[in-house]
Coordinates of C-alpha atoms in Angstrom, one line a residue:
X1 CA 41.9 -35.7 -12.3
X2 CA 45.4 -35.6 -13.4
X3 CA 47.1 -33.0 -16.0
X4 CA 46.4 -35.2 -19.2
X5 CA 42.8 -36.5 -18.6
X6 CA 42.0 -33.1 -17.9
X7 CA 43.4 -32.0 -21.4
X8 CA 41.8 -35.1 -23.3
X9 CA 38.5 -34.6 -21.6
X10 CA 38.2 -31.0 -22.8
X11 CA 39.5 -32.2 -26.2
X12 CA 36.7 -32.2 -29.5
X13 CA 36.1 -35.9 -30.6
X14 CA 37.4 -35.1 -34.1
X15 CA 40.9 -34.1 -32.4
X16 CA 40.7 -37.1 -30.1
X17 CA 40.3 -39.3 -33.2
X18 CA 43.1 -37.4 -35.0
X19 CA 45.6 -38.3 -31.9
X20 CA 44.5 -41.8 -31.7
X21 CA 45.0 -42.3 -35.6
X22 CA 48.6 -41.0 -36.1
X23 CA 51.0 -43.1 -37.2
X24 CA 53.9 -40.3 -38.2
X25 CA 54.6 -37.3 -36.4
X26 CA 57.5 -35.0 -37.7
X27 CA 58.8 -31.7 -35.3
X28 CA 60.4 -28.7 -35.9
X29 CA 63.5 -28.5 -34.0
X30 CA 63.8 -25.0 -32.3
X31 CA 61.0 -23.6 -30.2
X32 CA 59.5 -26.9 -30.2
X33 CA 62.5 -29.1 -28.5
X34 CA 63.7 -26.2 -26.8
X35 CA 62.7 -22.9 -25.4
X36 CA 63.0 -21.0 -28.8
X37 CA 66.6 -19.0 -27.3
X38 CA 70.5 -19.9 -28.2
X39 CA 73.0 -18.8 -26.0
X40 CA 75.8 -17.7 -27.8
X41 CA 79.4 -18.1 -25.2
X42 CA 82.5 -15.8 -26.1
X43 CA 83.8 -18.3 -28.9
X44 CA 80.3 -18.3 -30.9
X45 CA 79.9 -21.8 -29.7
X46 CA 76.3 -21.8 -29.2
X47 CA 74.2 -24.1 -26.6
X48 CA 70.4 -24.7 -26.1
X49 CA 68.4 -25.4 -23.4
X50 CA 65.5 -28.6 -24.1
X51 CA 63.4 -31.0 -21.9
X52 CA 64.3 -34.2 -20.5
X53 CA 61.0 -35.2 -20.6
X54 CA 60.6 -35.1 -24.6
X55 CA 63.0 -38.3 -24.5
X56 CA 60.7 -40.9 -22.7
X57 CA 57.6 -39.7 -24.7
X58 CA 59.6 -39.8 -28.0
X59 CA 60.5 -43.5 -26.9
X60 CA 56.7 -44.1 -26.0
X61 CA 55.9 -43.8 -30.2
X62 CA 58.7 -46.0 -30.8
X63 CA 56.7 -48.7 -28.7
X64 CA 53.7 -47.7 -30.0
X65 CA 54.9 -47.7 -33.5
X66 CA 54.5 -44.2 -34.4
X67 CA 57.1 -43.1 -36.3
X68 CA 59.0 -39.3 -35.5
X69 CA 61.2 -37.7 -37.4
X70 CA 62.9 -33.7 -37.1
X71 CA 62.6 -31.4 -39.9
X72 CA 64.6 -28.4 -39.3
X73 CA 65.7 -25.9 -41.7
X74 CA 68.6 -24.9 -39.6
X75 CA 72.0 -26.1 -40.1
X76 CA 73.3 -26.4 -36.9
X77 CA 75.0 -29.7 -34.6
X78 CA 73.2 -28.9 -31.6
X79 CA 69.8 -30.2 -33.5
X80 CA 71.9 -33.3 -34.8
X81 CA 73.6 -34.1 -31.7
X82 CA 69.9 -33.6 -29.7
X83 CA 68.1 -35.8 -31.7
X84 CA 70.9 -38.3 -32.1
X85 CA 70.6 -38.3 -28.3
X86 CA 67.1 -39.1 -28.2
X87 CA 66.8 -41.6 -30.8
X88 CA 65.0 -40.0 -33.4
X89 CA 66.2 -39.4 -36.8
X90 CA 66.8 -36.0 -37.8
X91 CA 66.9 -34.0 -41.3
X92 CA 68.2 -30.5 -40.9
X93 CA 69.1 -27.7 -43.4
X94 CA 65.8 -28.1 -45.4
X95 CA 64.9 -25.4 -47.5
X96 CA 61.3 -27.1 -48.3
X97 CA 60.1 -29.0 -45.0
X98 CA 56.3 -29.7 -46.9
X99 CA 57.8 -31.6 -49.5
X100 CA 60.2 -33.5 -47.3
X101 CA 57.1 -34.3 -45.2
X102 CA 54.8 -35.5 -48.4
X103 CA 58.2 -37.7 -49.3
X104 CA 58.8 -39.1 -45.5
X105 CA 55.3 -40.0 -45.5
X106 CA 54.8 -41.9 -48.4
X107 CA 58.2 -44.0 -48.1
X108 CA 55.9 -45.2 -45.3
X109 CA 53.1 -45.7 -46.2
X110 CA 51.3 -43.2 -44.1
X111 CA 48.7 -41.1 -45.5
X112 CA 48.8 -37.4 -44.4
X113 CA 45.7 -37.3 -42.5
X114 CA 47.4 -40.2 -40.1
X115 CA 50.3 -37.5 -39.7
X116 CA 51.0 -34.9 -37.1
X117 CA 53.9 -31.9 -37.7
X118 CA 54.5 -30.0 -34.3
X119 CA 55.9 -26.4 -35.3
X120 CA 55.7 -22.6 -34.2
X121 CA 57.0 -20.4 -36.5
X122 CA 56.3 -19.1 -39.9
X123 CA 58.7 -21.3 -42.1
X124 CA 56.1 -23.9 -40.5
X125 CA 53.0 -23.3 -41.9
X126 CA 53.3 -25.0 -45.3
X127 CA 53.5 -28.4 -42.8
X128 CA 50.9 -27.3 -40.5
X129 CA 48.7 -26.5 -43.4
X130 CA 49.0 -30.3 -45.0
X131 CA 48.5 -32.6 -41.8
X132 CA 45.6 -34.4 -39.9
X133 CA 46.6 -33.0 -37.0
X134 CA 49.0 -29.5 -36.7
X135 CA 49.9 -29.1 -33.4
X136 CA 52.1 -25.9 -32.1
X137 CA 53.2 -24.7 -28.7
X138 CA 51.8 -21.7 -26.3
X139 CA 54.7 -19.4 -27.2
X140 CA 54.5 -20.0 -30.7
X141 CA 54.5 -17.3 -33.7
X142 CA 51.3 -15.5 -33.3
X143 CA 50.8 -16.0 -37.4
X144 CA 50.8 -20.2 -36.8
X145 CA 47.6 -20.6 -34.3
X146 CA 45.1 -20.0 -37.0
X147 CA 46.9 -23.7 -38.6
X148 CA 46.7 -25.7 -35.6
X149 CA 44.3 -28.1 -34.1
X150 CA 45.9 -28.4 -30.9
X151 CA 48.0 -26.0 -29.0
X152 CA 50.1 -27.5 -26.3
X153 CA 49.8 -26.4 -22.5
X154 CA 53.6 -26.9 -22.0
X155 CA 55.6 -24.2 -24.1
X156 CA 58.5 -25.0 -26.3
X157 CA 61.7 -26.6 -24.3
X158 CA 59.2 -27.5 -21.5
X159 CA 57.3 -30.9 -22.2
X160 CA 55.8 -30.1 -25.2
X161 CA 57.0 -32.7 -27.1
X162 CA 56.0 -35.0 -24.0
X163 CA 52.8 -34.0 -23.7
X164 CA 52.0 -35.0 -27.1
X165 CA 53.5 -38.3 -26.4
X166 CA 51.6 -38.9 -23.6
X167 CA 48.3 -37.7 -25.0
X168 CA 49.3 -40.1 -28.3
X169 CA 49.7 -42.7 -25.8
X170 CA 46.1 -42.4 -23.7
X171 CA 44.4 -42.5 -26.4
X172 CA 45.8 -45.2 -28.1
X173 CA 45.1 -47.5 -25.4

């Protein structure tokens, strides 16, 4: 038995159903898409470190029709540039992520309980809080794990965000 059928075997039918039913999935940026540290060189330029993997699950939803979208309330080109990279389009400098979510999903016609926000800090909960399905990572805030139905295996910056692709993915088959 692989990594994933392992995970959706153990999973409750209620959080199955949630995974098979989303249709828009928004991600915080840092901690999520990377491992939650900057690196800071001599010139203040700073630099993260993030999965390869996250790209091919992020273009899995795109096939699949589930839409994805960053929400970060930093202001910083590293989370453009990332997420220009990978195809997926990115709001950053949010001071209210919730109400950009509610906004996101109606412009689409997505209902919340058909959306997914994948987070792991405090300035996250407000998201987590309003979704079918609030997901966080292993190494997140210890404050967040009381709002989330599922809690990834692979920690921020290490699959994460592919791992949830993939288990979107199963399930919708």
């Amino acid at each position: 038995m692989d990594k994933y059928s392992k995970i959706i075997k153990e999973l409750h039918k209620e959080t199955k159903d949630l995974f098979r039913n989303i249709r828009l999935i928004a991600f915080d940026f840092d901690g999520v898409f990377t491992d939650n540290f900057v690196y800071t060189d001599e010139n203040g330029r700073e630099t993260v470190k993030s999965s390869r993997l996250d790209g091919i699950g992020l273009n899995k939803l795109k096939i699949m029709n589930v839409n994805s979208i960053v929400l970060s309330s930093e202001i910083n080109n590293v989370v453009l540039e990332r997420s220009k990279k990978l195809g997926i389009e990115c709001k950053n400098g949010l001071k209210n992520k919730s109400k950009e979510l509610i906004q996101i999903a109606r412009s689409l016609d997505v209902d919340l309980t058909q959306t997914s926000f994948m987070g792991n800090d405090i300035n996250d909960i407000g998201c987590l809080k309003m979704v079918g399905l609030p997901i966080v990572v292993p190494d997140s805030h210890n404050d967040v794990f009381e709002y989330s139905k599922y809690v990834t295996t692979a920690k921020g910056g290490h699959g994460a965000v592919r791992e949830v692709c993939d288990i979107i993915e199963r399930l919708k088959q």
